[in-house]
PDB file of C-alpha atoms in Angstrom:
ATOM      1  CA  UNK A 909      -9.218 -12.579 -71.884  1.00 56.00           C
ATOM      2  CA  UNK A 910     -10.333 -15.260 -75.076  1.00 61.00           C
ATOM      3  CA  UNK A 911      -9.890 -18.742 -73.848  1.00 63.00           C
ATOM      4  CA  UNK A 912      -7.574 -20.416 -76.595  1.00 68.00           C
ATOM      5  CA  UNK A 913      -7.455 -23.603 -74.388  1.00 73.00           C
ATOM      6  CA  UNK A 914     -10.862 -24.925 -74.943  1.00 86.00           C
ATOM      7  CA  UNK A 915     -10.844 -23.717 -78.646  1.00 93.00           C
ATOM      8  CA  UNK A 916     -12.060 -26.975 -80.506  1.00 96.00           C
ATOM      9  CA  UNK A 917     -14.206 -27.156 -84.001  1.00 97.00           C
ATOM     10  CA  UNK A 918     -16.807 -29.344 -83.643  1.00 96.00           C
ATOM     11  CA  UNK A 919     -17.968 -31.384 -86.981  1.00 97.00           C
ATOM     12  CA  UNK A 920     -20.514 -33.805 -87.114  1.00 95.00           C
ATOM     13  CA  UNK A 921     -20.362 -35.199 -83.036  1.00 94.00           C
ATOM     14  CA  UNK A 922     -16.456 -35.031 -83.038  1.00 96.00           C
ATOM     15  CA  UNK A 923     -14.406 -32.262 -81.870  1.00 96.00           C
ATOM     16  CA  UNK A 924     -11.191 -31.264 -83.414  1.00 97.00           C
ATOM     17  CA  UNK A 925      -8.577 -29.591 -81.101  1.00 96.00           C
ATOM     18  CA  UNK A 926      -6.247 -29.415 -83.930  1.00 97.00           C
ATOM     19  CA  UNK A 927      -7.549 -26.954 -86.945  1.00 98.00           C
ATOM     20  CA  UNK A 928      -4.969 -28.269 -89.606  1.00 98.00           C
ATOM     21  CA  UNK A 929      -6.499 -31.094 -91.758  1.00 98.00           C
ATOM     22  CA  UNK A 930      -4.474 -33.058 -94.014  1.00 98.00           C
ATOM     23  CA  UNK A 931      -4.350 -35.510 -96.848  1.00 97.00           C
ATOM     24  CA  UNK A 932      -2.718 -38.932 -97.824  1.00 97.00           C
ATOM     25  CA  UNK A 933      -1.957 -38.404-101.277  1.00 95.00           C
ATOM     26  CA  UNK A 934       0.824 -37.480-103.232  1.00 95.00           C
ATOM     27  CA  UNK A 935       3.801 -38.432-100.498  1.00 95.00           C
ATOM     28  CA  UNK A 936       6.726 -40.124-101.709  1.00 93.00           C
ATOM     29  CA  UNK A 937       6.141 -43.100 -99.098  1.00 93.00           C
ATOM     30  CA  UNK A 938       3.179 -44.089 -97.351  1.00 93.00           C
ATOM     31  CA  UNK A 939       5.863 -44.428 -94.179  1.00 95.00           C
ATOM     32  CA  UNK A 940       5.732 -40.418 -94.157  1.00 97.00           C
ATOM     33  CA  UNK A 941       2.029 -40.284 -93.294  1.00 97.00           C
ATOM     34  CA  UNK A 942       2.323 -41.621 -89.396  1.00 97.00           C
ATOM     35  CA  UNK A 943       5.180 -39.496 -88.531  1.00 98.00           C
ATOM     36  CA  UNK A 944       3.712 -36.309 -90.064  1.00 98.00           C
ATOM     37  CA  UNK A 945       0.375 -36.995 -88.387  1.00 98.00           C
ATOM     38  CA  UNK A 946       2.335 -36.856 -85.051  1.00 97.00           C
ATOM     39  CA  UNK A 947       4.339 -34.081 -85.857  1.00 98.00           C
ATOM     40  CA  UNK A 948       1.828 -31.838 -87.034  1.00 98.00           C
ATOM     41  CA  UNK A 949      -1.132 -33.090 -84.828  1.00 98.00           C
ATOM     42  CA  UNK A 950      -3.726 -33.258 -87.440  1.00 98.00           C
ATOM     43  CA  UNK A 951      -6.742 -35.064 -86.330  1.00 98.00           C
ATOM     44  CA  UNK A 952      -8.589 -35.328 -89.721  1.00 98.00           C
ATOM     45  CA  UNK A 953      -6.904 -36.620 -92.998  1.00 98.00           C
ATOM     46  CA  UNK A 954      -8.271 -37.332 -96.528  1.00 97.00           C
ATOM     47  CA  UNK A 955      -8.616 -40.572 -98.382  1.00 96.00           C
ATOM     48  CA  UNK A 956      -9.635 -41.053-101.593  1.00 95.00           C
ATOM     49  CA  UNK A 957     -11.346 -44.706-103.348  1.00 94.00           C
ATOM     50  CA  UNK A 958     -10.442 -46.482-105.980  1.00 93.00           C
ATOM     51  CA  UNK A 959     -10.675 -49.760-107.481  1.00 93.00           C
ATOM     52  CA  UNK A 960      -8.529 -52.317-105.796  1.00 91.00           C
ATOM     53  CA  UNK A 961      -4.986 -52.704-107.464  1.00 80.00           C
ATOM     54  CA  UNK A 962      -4.110 -56.383-106.428  1.00 70.00           C
ATOM     55  CA  UNK A 963      -0.204 -55.710-106.698  1.00 68.00           C
ATOM     56  CA  UNK A 964      -0.723 -53.666-103.612  1.00 65.00           C
ATOM     57  CA  UNK A 965      -1.118 -56.437-101.275  1.00 64.00           C
ATOM     58  CA  UNK A 966      -0.777 -55.676 -97.576  1.00 62.00           C
ATOM     59  CA  UNK A 967      -0.284 -52.310 -98.246  1.00 80.00           C
ATOM     60  CA  UNK A 968      -3.600 -50.772 -97.138  1.00 88.00           C
ATOM     61  CA  UNK A 969      -3.302 -46.864 -96.565  1.00 91.00           C
ATOM     62  CA  UNK A 970      -5.258 -47.177 -93.211  1.00 92.00           C
ATOM     63  CA  UNK A 971      -2.655 -48.842 -91.740  1.00 92.00           C
ATOM     64  CA  UNK A 972      -0.903 -45.826 -91.838  1.00 96.00           C
ATOM     65  CA  UNK A 973      -3.304 -43.514 -90.408  1.00 96.00           C
ATOM     66  CA  UNK A 974      -4.004 -43.987 -86.202  1.00 96.00           C
ATOM     67  CA  UNK A 975      -7.365 -44.748 -85.192  1.00 94.00           C
ATOM     68  CA  UNK A 976      -7.689 -41.782 -83.233  1.00 95.00           C
ATOM     69  CA  UNK A 977      -7.462 -39.462 -86.537  1.00 97.00           C
ATOM     70  CA  UNK A 978     -10.895 -38.976 -88.613  1.00 97.00           C
ATOM     71  CA  UNK A 979     -11.287 -40.145 -91.923  1.00 97.00           C
ATOM     72  CA  UNK A 980     -12.303 -38.033 -94.617  1.00 97.00           C
ATOM     73  CA  UNK A 981     -12.908 -39.870 -97.954  1.00 97.00           C
ATOM     74  CA  UNK A 982     -13.501 -37.536-100.800  1.00 97.00           C
ATOM     75  CA  UNK A 983     -15.345 -38.206-103.841  1.00 97.00           C
ATOM     76  CA  UNK A 984     -12.411 -37.272-106.043  1.00 95.00           C
ATOM     77  CA  UNK A 985     -12.936 -38.739-109.448  1.00 94.00           C
ATOM     78  CA  UNK A 986     -16.837 -37.432-109.473  1.00 96.00           C
ATOM     79  CA  UNK A 987     -17.934 -35.679-112.566  1.00 97.00           C
ATOM     80  CA  UNK A 988     -21.577 -35.330-111.200  1.00 97.00           C
ATOM     81  CA  UNK A 989     -23.737 -35.324-107.909  1.00 97.00           C
ATOM     82  CA  UNK A 990     -24.840 -38.806-108.840  1.00 97.00           C
ATOM     83  CA  UNK A 991     -21.024 -40.462-108.944  1.00 96.00           C
ATOM     84  CA  UNK A 992     -20.377 -38.282-105.767  1.00 97.00           C
ATOM     85  CA  UNK A 993     -23.176 -39.759-104.095  1.00 97.00           C
ATOM     86  CA  UNK A 994     -22.300 -43.477-105.374  1.00 95.00           C
ATOM     87  CA  UNK A 995     -18.588 -43.039-104.155  1.00 96.00           C
ATOM     88  CA  UNK A 996     -19.936 -41.280-100.648  1.00 96.00           C
ATOM     89  CA  UNK A 997     -22.005 -44.449-100.129  1.00 96.00           C
ATOM     90  CA  UNK A 998     -19.222 -46.897-101.022  1.00 95.00           C
ATOM     91  CA  UNK A 999     -16.839 -44.954 -98.636  1.00 94.00           C
ATOM     92  CA  UNK A1000     -19.411 -45.280 -95.615  1.00 94.00           C
ATOM     93  CA  UNK A1001     -19.730 -48.830 -96.549  1.00 92.00           C
ATOM     94  CA  UNK A1002     -15.813 -49.264 -95.992  1.00 89.00           C
ATOM     95  CA  UNK A1003     -16.633 -48.777 -92.045  1.00 85.00           C
ATOM     96  CA  UNK A1004     -14.839 -45.793 -91.553  1.00 83.00           C
ATOM     97  CA  UNK A1005     -17.340 -43.207 -90.150  1.00 92.00           C
ATOM     98  CA  UNK A1006     -19.702 -40.761 -92.226  1.00 96.00           C
ATOM     99  CA  UNK A1007     -17.531 -37.844 -93.018  1.00 98.00           C
ATOM    100  CA  UNK A1008     -17.365 -37.170 -96.743  1.00 98.00           C
ATOM    101  CA  UNK A1009     -15.647 -34.530 -98.908  1.00 98.00           C
ATOM    102  CA  UNK A1010     -17.426 -33.786-101.649  1.00 98.00           C
ATOM    103  CA  UNK A1011     -15.487 -33.097-104.561  1.00 97.00           C
ATOM    104  CA  UNK A1012     -17.185 -32.735-108.163  1.00 97.00           C
ATOM    105  CA  UNK A1013     -14.630 -31.628-110.864  1.00 96.00           C
ATOM    106  CA  UNK A1014     -15.602 -31.589-114.647  1.00 93.00           C
ATOM    107  CA  UNK A1015     -12.794 -28.462-115.378  1.00 93.00           C
ATOM    108  CA  UNK A1016      -9.695 -30.776-115.951  1.00 92.00           C
ATOM    109  CA  UNK A1017      -7.614 -28.066-116.940  1.00 93.00           C
ATOM    110  CA  UNK A1018      -7.655 -25.961-113.508  1.00 94.00           C
ATOM    111  CA  UNK A1019      -9.643 -28.996-111.622  1.00 94.00           C
ATOM    112  CA  UNK A1020     -12.164 -26.121-110.504  1.00 96.00           C
ATOM    113  CA  UNK A1021     -15.143 -27.941-108.386  1.00 97.00           C
ATOM    114  CA  UNK A1022     -18.878 -27.558-110.171  1.00 97.00           C
ATOM    115  CA  UNK A1023     -20.941 -26.082-107.510  1.00 98.00           C
ATOM    116  CA  UNK A1024     -23.981 -27.130-108.926  1.00 97.00           C
ATOM    117  CA  UNK A1025     -23.288 -30.634-108.764  1.00 98.00           C
ATOM    118  CA  UNK A1026     -21.775 -30.176-105.404  1.00 98.00           C
ATOM    119  CA  UNK A1027     -24.951 -28.674-104.063  1.00 98.00           C
ATOM    120  CA  UNK A1028     -27.228 -31.546-105.563  1.00 98.00           C
ATOM    121  CA  UNK A1029     -24.712 -34.203-104.037  1.00 98.00           C
ATOM    122  CA  UNK A1030     -24.605 -31.972-100.709  1.00 98.00           C
ATOM    123  CA  UNK A1031     -28.486 -32.110-100.371  1.00 98.00           C
ATOM    124  CA  UNK A1032     -28.773 -36.002-100.969  1.00 98.00           C
ATOM    125  CA  UNK A1033     -25.852 -36.951 -98.850  1.00 98.00           C
ATOM    126  CA  UNK A1034     -26.813 -34.546 -95.674  1.00 98.00           C
ATOM    127  CA  UNK A1035     -30.405 -36.142 -95.874  1.00 98.00           C
ATOM    128  CA  UNK A1036     -28.449 -39.784 -95.502  1.00 97.00           C
ATOM    129  CA  UNK A1037     -26.995 -38.592 -92.592  1.00 97.00           C
ATOM    130  CA  UNK A1038     -23.361 -37.718 -93.897  1.00 98.00           C
ATOM    131  CA  UNK A1039     -21.139 -34.985 -92.209  1.00 98.00           C
ATOM    132  CA  UNK A1040     -20.915 -33.423 -95.485  1.00 98.00           C
ATOM    133  CA  UNK A1041     -17.707 -31.076 -96.360  1.00 98.00           C
ATOM    134  CA  UNK A1042     -18.259 -29.854 -99.714  1.00 98.00           C
ATOM    135  CA  UNK A1043     -15.169 -28.637-101.599  1.00 98.00           C
ATOM    136  CA  UNK A1044     -16.521 -25.432-103.405  1.00 98.00           C
ATOM    137  CA  UNK A1045     -15.258 -22.396-105.842  1.00 97.00           C
ATOM    138  CA  UNK A1046     -15.575 -19.442-103.428  1.00 98.00           C
ATOM    139  CA  UNK A1047     -19.487 -18.008-103.623  1.00 97.00           C
ATOM    140  CA  UNK A1048     -21.589 -16.548-100.706  1.00 97.00           C
ATOM    141  CA  UNK A1049     -24.819 -17.847-102.350  1.00 97.00           C
ATOM    142  CA  UNK A1050     -23.755 -21.311-102.532  1.00 98.00           C
ATOM    143  CA  UNK A1051     -22.356 -21.080 -99.222  1.00 98.00           C
ATOM    144  CA  UNK A1052     -26.052 -19.912 -97.958  1.00 98.00           C
ATOM    145  CA  UNK A1053     -27.487 -22.969-100.433  1.00 98.00           C
ATOM    146  CA  UNK A1054     -24.770 -25.533 -99.005  1.00 98.00           C
ATOM    147  CA  UNK A1055     -25.558 -24.647 -95.546  1.00 98.00           C
ATOM    148  CA  UNK A1056     -29.812 -25.037 -96.388  1.00 98.00           C
ATOM    149  CA  UNK A1057     -28.683 -28.152 -97.906  1.00 98.00           C
ATOM    150  CA  UNK A1058     -27.147 -29.817 -94.535  1.00 98.00           C
ATOM    151  CA  UNK A1059     -23.437 -29.339 -95.165  1.00 98.00           C
ATOM    152  CA  UNK A1060     -21.389 -29.498 -91.885  1.00 98.00           C
ATOM    153  CA  UNK A1061     -18.858 -26.753 -93.190  1.00 98.00           C
ATOM    154  CA  UNK A1062     -18.072 -25.089 -96.411  1.00 98.00           C
ATOM    155  CA  UNK A1063     -14.251 -25.821 -97.988  1.00 98.00           C
ATOM    156  CA  UNK A1064     -13.619 -23.052-100.302  1.00 98.00           C
ATOM    157  CA  UNK A1065     -10.587 -23.071-102.443  1.00 97.00           C
ATOM    158  CA  UNK A1066      -7.614 -20.857-102.077  1.00 96.00           C
ATOM    159  CA  UNK A1067      -6.172 -21.276-105.388  1.00 96.00           C
ATOM    160  CA  UNK A1068      -6.202 -24.289-107.611  1.00 95.00           C
ATOM    161  CA  UNK A1069      -5.274 -27.758-106.085  1.00 94.00           C
ATOM    162  CA  UNK A1070      -1.754 -28.597-106.008  1.00 91.00           C
ATOM    163  CA  UNK A1071      -0.354 -25.206-107.061  1.00 94.00           C
ATOM    164  CA  UNK A1072       0.638 -23.579-103.883  1.00 94.00           C
ATOM    165  CA  UNK A1073      -0.438 -20.421-104.826  1.00 96.00           C
ATOM    166  CA  UNK A1074      -1.964 -19.497-101.508  1.00 95.00           C
ATOM    167  CA  UNK A1075      -4.633 -17.689-101.176  1.00 97.00           C
ATOM    168  CA  UNK A1076      -5.652 -15.784-104.454  1.00 96.00           C
ATOM    169  CA  UNK A1077      -9.476 -16.202-103.652  1.00 97.00           C
ATOM    170  CA  UNK A1078      -8.978 -14.000-100.625  1.00 97.00           C
ATOM    171  CA  UNK A1079     -11.752 -11.549-100.886  1.00 97.00           C
ATOM    172  CA  UNK A1080     -14.147 -14.078-101.688  1.00 97.00           C
ATOM    173  CA  UNK A1081     -13.159 -16.208 -98.773  1.00 97.00           C
ATOM    174  CA  UNK A1082     -13.373 -12.840 -96.257  1.00 97.00           C
ATOM    175  CA  UNK A1083     -16.935 -12.561 -97.534  1.00 97.00           C
ATOM    176  CA  UNK A1084     -17.928 -16.171 -97.041  1.00 98.00           C
ATOM    177  CA  UNK A1085     -16.355 -16.535 -93.318  1.00 98.00           C
ATOM    178  CA  UNK A1086     -17.991 -13.066 -92.463  1.00 97.00           C
ATOM    179  CA  UNK A1087     -21.338 -14.498 -93.408  1.00 97.00           C
ATOM    180  CA  UNK A1088     -21.290 -18.239 -93.033  1.00 97.00           C
ATOM    181  CA  UNK A1089     -23.572 -19.998 -90.447  1.00 97.00           C
ATOM    182  CA  UNK A1090     -21.142 -22.962 -90.673  1.00 98.00           C
ATOM    183  CA  UNK A1091     -17.478 -23.274 -90.217  1.00 98.00           C
ATOM    184  CA  UNK A1092     -15.061 -22.586 -93.060  1.00 98.00           C
ATOM    185  CA  UNK A1093     -12.257 -24.767 -94.102  1.00 98.00           C
ATOM    186  CA  UNK A1094      -9.643 -23.330 -96.872  1.00 98.00           C
ATOM    187  CA  UNK A1095      -8.948 -26.182 -98.839  1.00 96.00           C
ATOM    188  CA  UNK A1096      -6.492 -26.324-101.631  1.00 94.00           C
ATOM    189  CA  UNK A1097      -3.597 -24.298-102.873  1.00 95.00           C
ATOM    190  CA  UNK A1098      -2.419 -23.528 -99.751  1.00 97.00           C
ATOM    191  CA  UNK A1099       1.281 -23.815-100.412  1.00 97.00           C
ATOM    192  CA  UNK A1100       3.035 -22.361 -97.259  1.00 98.00           C
ATOM    193  CA  UNK A1101       2.725 -22.046 -93.598  1.00 98.00           C
ATOM    194  CA  UNK A1102       2.147 -18.258 -93.956  1.00 98.00           C
ATOM    195  CA  UNK A1103      -0.493 -18.647 -96.155  1.00 98.00           C
ATOM    196  CA  UNK A1104      -2.469 -21.198 -93.708  1.00 98.00           C
ATOM    197  CA  UNK A1105      -1.771 -18.571 -90.874  1.00 98.00           C
ATOM    198  CA  UNK A1106      -3.156 -15.515 -93.090  1.00 97.00           C
ATOM    199  CA  UNK A1107      -6.312 -17.882 -93.844  1.00 98.00           C
ATOM    200  CA  UNK A1108      -6.379 -18.419 -90.027  1.00 98.00           C
ATOM    201  CA  UNK A1109      -6.017 -14.838 -89.005  1.00 97.00           C
ATOM    202  CA  UNK A1110      -8.770 -14.008 -91.565  1.00 97.00           C
ATOM    203  CA  UNK A1111     -11.028 -16.319 -89.326  1.00 97.00           C
ATOM    204  CA  UNK A1112     -11.103 -19.545 -91.355  1.00 98.00           C
ATOM    205  CA  UNK A1113     -12.011 -22.360 -88.953  1.00 98.00           C
ATOM    206  CA  UNK A1114      -9.702 -24.889 -90.356  1.00 98.00           C
ATOM    207  CA  UNK A1115      -7.336 -25.491 -93.421  1.00 98.00           C
ATOM    208  CA  UNK A1116      -6.835 -28.397 -95.538  1.00 98.00           C
ATOM    209  CA  UNK A1117      -3.243 -28.914 -96.347  1.00 97.00           C
ATOM    210  CA  UNK A1118      -2.240 -31.756 -98.442  1.00 97.00           C
ATOM    211  CA  UNK A1119       0.210 -31.084-101.676  1.00 95.00           C
ATOM    212  CA  UNK A1120       2.281 -28.728 -99.999  1.00 97.00           C
ATOM    213  CA  UNK A1121       3.249 -31.202 -96.940  1.00 97.00           C
ATOM    214  CA  UNK A1122       3.147 -34.042 -98.834  1.00 97.00           C
ATOM    215  CA  UNK A1123       5.581 -32.887-101.545  1.00 96.00           C
ATOM    216  CA  UNK A1124       8.236 -30.908 -99.317  1.00 97.00           C
ATOM    217  CA  UNK A1125      11.424 -32.592 -99.092  1.00 97.00           C
ATOM    218  CA  UNK A1126      10.763 -33.219 -95.447  1.00 98.00           C
ATOM    219  CA  UNK A1127       7.167 -33.637 -95.094  1.00 98.00           C
ATOM    220  CA  UNK A1128       7.440 -34.401 -91.549  1.00 98.00           C
ATOM    221  CA  UNK A1129       9.035 -31.071 -90.798  1.00 98.00           C
ATOM    222  CA  UNK A1130       6.730 -29.311 -92.753  1.00 98.00           C
ATOM    223  CA  UNK A1131       3.665 -30.538 -91.315  1.00 98.00           C
ATOM    224  CA  UNK A1132       5.011 -29.494 -88.043  1.00 98.00           C
ATOM    225  CA  UNK A1133       5.745 -26.106 -89.744  1.00 98.00           C
ATOM    226  CA  UNK A1134       2.112 -25.802 -90.670  1.00 98.00           C
ATOM    227  CA  UNK A1135       0.648 -26.815 -87.687  1.00 98.00           C
ATOM    228  CA  UNK A1136       2.625 -23.667 -85.831  1.00 98.00           C
ATOM    229  CA  UNK A1137       1.080 -21.381 -88.567  1.00 98.00           C
ATOM    230  CA  UNK A1138      -2.211 -22.772 -88.068  1.00 98.00           C
ATOM    231  CA  UNK A1139      -2.192 -22.266 -84.278  1.00 97.00           C
ATOM    232  CA  UNK A1140      -0.130 -18.909 -84.566  1.00 97.00           C
ATOM    233  CA  UNK A1141      -3.176 -17.763 -87.169  1.00 97.00           C
ATOM    234  CA  UNK A1142      -5.732 -18.953 -85.121  1.00 97.00           C
ATOM    235  CA  UNK A1143      -4.509 -17.239 -81.879  1.00 96.00           C
ATOM    236  CA  UNK A1144      -4.301 -13.717 -83.729  1.00 96.00           C
ATOM    237  CA  UNK A1145      -7.678 -14.140 -84.758  1.00 96.00           C
ATOM    238  CA  UNK A1146      -8.907 -14.474 -81.459  1.00 96.00           C
ATOM    239  CA  UNK A1147      -6.803 -11.736 -80.207  1.00 95.00           C
ATOM    240  CA  UNK A1148      -8.828  -9.446 -82.657  1.00 92.00           C
ATOM    241  CA  UNK A1149      -5.669  -7.568 -83.927  1.00 91.00           C
ATOM    242  CA  UNK A1150      -6.029  -4.122 -84.377  1.00 88.00           C
ATOM    243  CA  UNK A1151      -6.463  -2.728 -87.859  1.00 89.00           C
ATOM    244  CA  UNK A1152      -3.997  -1.183 -90.210  1.00 89.00           C
ATOM    245  CA  UNK A1153      -3.199   2.073 -90.391  1.00 90.00           C
ATOM    246  CA  UNK A1154      -2.215   4.599 -92.992  1.00 93.00           C
ATOM    247  CA  UNK A1155      -0.247   7.146 -90.498  1.00 93.00           C
ATOM    248  CA  UNK A1156       2.361   6.186 -87.882  1.00 92.00           C
ATOM    249  CA  UNK A1157       1.728   5.464 -84.197  1.00 89.00           C
ATOM    250  CA  UNK A1158       4.740   5.738 -81.921  1.00 90.00           C
ATOM    251  CA  UNK A1159       5.525   2.668 -79.845  1.00 91.00           C
ATOM    252  CA  UNK A1160       7.926   4.678 -77.501  1.00 92.00           C
ATOM    253  CA  UNK A1161       7.512   8.238 -76.226  1.00 90.00           C
ATOM    254  CA  UNK A1162       9.064  10.961 -78.489  1.00 88.00           C
ATOM    255  CA  UNK A1163       9.058  13.489 -75.425  1.00 88.00           C
ATOM    256  CA  UNK A1164      10.075  13.831 -71.882  1.00 87.00           C
ATOM    257  CA  UNK A1165      14.161  13.610 -72.431  1.00 89.00           C
ATOM    258  CA  UNK A1166      15.532  15.243 -75.610  1.00 88.00           C
ATOM    259  CA  UNK A1167      12.418  17.121 -76.612  1.00 85.00           C
ATOM    260  CA  UNK A1168       9.781  18.534 -74.587  1.00 82.00           C
TER     261      UNK A1168
ATOM    262  CA  UNK B1494     -18.412 -67.600-117.034  1.00 92.00           C
ATOM    263  CA  UNK B1495     -17.361 -63.913-118.048  1.00 95.00           C
ATOM    264  CA  UNK B1496     -17.630 -61.452-115.760  1.00 94.00           C
ATOM    265  CA  UNK B1497     -16.258 -57.565-115.423  1.00 95.00           C
ATOM    266  CA  UNK B1498     -14.388 -56.962-112.577  1.00 94.00           C
ATOM    267  CA  UNK B1499     -13.248 -53.678-112.106  1.00 94.00           C
ATOM    268  CA  UNK B1500     -13.919 -52.388-115.692  1.00 93.00           C
ATOM    269  CA  UNK B1501     -12.189 -55.777-117.181  1.00 92.00           C
ATOM    270  CA  UNK B1502     -13.748 -58.681-118.632  1.00 94.00           C
ATOM    271  CA  UNK B1503     -12.435 -62.084-117.478  1.00 93.00           C
ATOM    272  CA  UNK B1504     -13.089 -65.548-116.901  1.00 94.00           C
ATOM    273  CA  UNK B1505     -14.283 -66.601-113.742  1.00 93.00           C
ATOM    274  CA  UNK B1506     -14.854 -69.917-111.524  1.00 92.00           C
ATOM    275  CA  UNK B1507     -16.126 -68.366-108.502  1.00 94.00           C
ATOM    276  CA  UNK B1508     -19.266 -69.199-107.053  1.00 95.00           C
ATOM    277  CA  UNK B1509     -19.655 -66.242-104.503  1.00 96.00           C
ATOM    278  CA  UNK B1510     -18.578 -62.534-104.331  1.00 95.00           C
ATOM    279  CA  UNK B1511     -16.376 -64.107-101.194  1.00 95.00           C
ATOM    280  CA  UNK B1512     -14.696 -66.732-103.605  1.00 94.00           C
ATOM    281  CA  UNK B1513     -13.819 -64.163-106.167  1.00 94.00           C
ATOM    282  CA  UNK B1514     -12.364 -62.148-103.329  1.00 94.00           C
ATOM    283  CA  UNK B1515     -10.409 -64.968-101.905  1.00 92.00           C
ATOM    284  CA  UNK B1516      -9.044 -65.876-105.125  1.00 91.00           C
ATOM    285  CA  UNK B1517      -7.803 -62.241-105.798  1.00 89.00           C
ATOM    286  CA  UNK B1518      -6.187 -62.180-102.708  1.00 88.00           C
ATOM    287  CA  UNK B1519      -7.464 -59.144-101.516  1.00 88.00           C
ATOM    288  CA  UNK B1520      -6.962 -57.402 -98.077  1.00 87.00           C
ATOM    289  CA  UNK B1521     -10.554 -57.090 -96.888  1.00 88.00           C
ATOM    290  CA  UNK B1522      -9.930 -54.238 -94.527  1.00 87.00           C
ATOM    291  CA  UNK B1523     -12.246 -51.251 -96.028  1.00 87.00           C
ATOM    292  CA  UNK B1524     -12.855 -53.325 -99.155  1.00 92.00           C
ATOM    293  CA  UNK B1525     -16.216 -52.683-100.544  1.00 94.00           C
ATOM    294  CA  UNK B1526     -18.057 -54.760-103.163  1.00 95.00           C
ATOM    295  CA  UNK B1527     -20.267 -53.572-105.488  1.00 96.00           C
ATOM    296  CA  UNK B1528     -22.252 -56.196-107.630  1.00 96.00           C
ATOM    297  CA  UNK B1529     -24.175 -54.819-110.849  1.00 96.00           C
ATOM    298  CA  UNK B1530     -23.696 -51.413-108.522  1.00 93.00           C
ATOM    299  CA  UNK B1531     -25.480 -52.446-105.768  1.00 94.00           C
ATOM    300  CA  UNK B1532     -23.347 -52.461-102.760  1.00 95.00           C
ATOM    301  CA  UNK B1533     -22.910 -55.685-101.177  1.00 95.00           C
ATOM    302  CA  UNK B1534     -22.142 -55.432 -97.451  1.00 93.00           C
ATOM    303  CA  UNK B1535     -19.154 -57.790 -96.604  1.00 94.00           C
ATOM    304  CA  UNK B1536     -21.412 -60.235 -94.186  1.00 94.00           C
ATOM    305  CA  UNK B1537     -23.099 -61.135 -97.186  1.00 96.00           C
ATOM    306  CA  UNK B1538     -20.707 -61.921 -99.437  1.00 96.00           C
ATOM    307  CA  UNK B1539     -20.508 -65.861 -98.642  1.00 95.00           C
ATOM    308  CA  UNK B1540     -24.157 -65.752 -99.753  1.00 96.00           C
ATOM    309  CA  UNK B1541     -23.493 -63.774-102.822  1.00 96.00           C
ATOM    310  CA  UNK B1542     -23.629 -65.932-105.995  1.00 95.00           C
ATOM    311  CA  UNK B1543     -21.973 -64.795-108.979  1.00 95.00           C
ATOM    312  CA  UNK B1544     -23.428 -65.336-112.251  1.00 95.00           C
ATOM    313  CA  UNK B1545     -22.499 -64.902-116.167  1.00 94.00           C
ATOM    314  CA  UNK B1546     -22.127 -61.090-116.948  1.00 95.00           C
ATOM    315  CA  UNK B1547     -21.978 -59.779-113.823  1.00 96.00           C
ATOM    316  CA  UNK B1548     -20.315 -56.227-113.076  1.00 96.00           C
ATOM    317  CA  UNK B1549     -18.057 -56.258-110.229  1.00 96.00           C
ATOM    318  CA  UNK B1550     -16.646 -53.769-108.369  1.00 95.00           C
ATOM    319  CA  UNK B1551     -13.933 -54.031-105.505  1.00 95.00           C
ATOM    320  CA  UNK B1552     -12.791 -50.664-104.172  1.00 94.00           C
ATOM    321  CA  UNK B1553     -10.849 -49.496-101.106  1.00 93.00           C
ATOM    322  CA  UNK B1554      -9.153 -46.255 -99.903  1.00 93.00           C
ATOM    323  CA  UNK B1555      -6.035 -44.991-101.637  1.00 92.00           C
ATOM    324  CA  UNK B1556      -4.248 -41.494-101.062  1.00 93.00           C
ATOM    325  CA  UNK B1557      -5.832 -38.380-101.989  1.00 94.00           C
ATOM    326  CA  UNK B1558      -6.124 -34.929-100.989  1.00 93.00           C
TER     327      UNK B1558
END
């Protein structure tokens, strides 16, 4: 029997029992973040770094995130490895741990990540002791290179950020899951709990969902729905479901009463 | 004196980085300062003098995915 009870994901020196990572972007009100975290059970949440806006006095986003939840600052806005490194160092100086989601984007139409710059930034930041989670275009070779560079996990996109289109990159992600030596977190594009479950069934180690939860009419309920989906998908993966078949196979006896 | 704060040129009479943060009435939780692209630790803000032409960035966390 597979023990799903002690099934934890270890990143850096932290054990995550929830495999649903969430984000703080796009919420209609920051007041929704705390109840969403409670309802979803998510233990890691992304934040971004920006110049302070003195008009937002006293409304620090950190006030809405319980201390038990690990912060995953991202490097959004970075277009080069050097910019990502600069943002990461600033984020660490903010005193909320050493996790960093590297996000280097030069394609402003589809917001697809630049794997080359992402790899360069990973090499630098992993050496500096960061727990590096690079957001990446699904690519097996780059996955190996990111592993060699010291990434703690890889975060291939399911589909472009904020599109809710699900696992358009499914065949590539599947290959990454099969071959990666580090955890695979499917990030971006997951729009429905069924898509999150699908990623987990395939063997993804976790999923990161922001837009789908934050922009639902009821983000707290959506967070809960995603939580169940991720758990169901994970359990299905651990249960090693049987393969699909072309021919039917009866679930009940067809003989022994009306027929011999 | 003229400084550049968060991308904007402005006049300032603040002597130290801490004076500037106080003048701007900023929440210091998770606030990070860069002076001429070098991170200055919060503990050093009191002793960090601002001079004419300095470029200062004050950053903190916001919502993001």
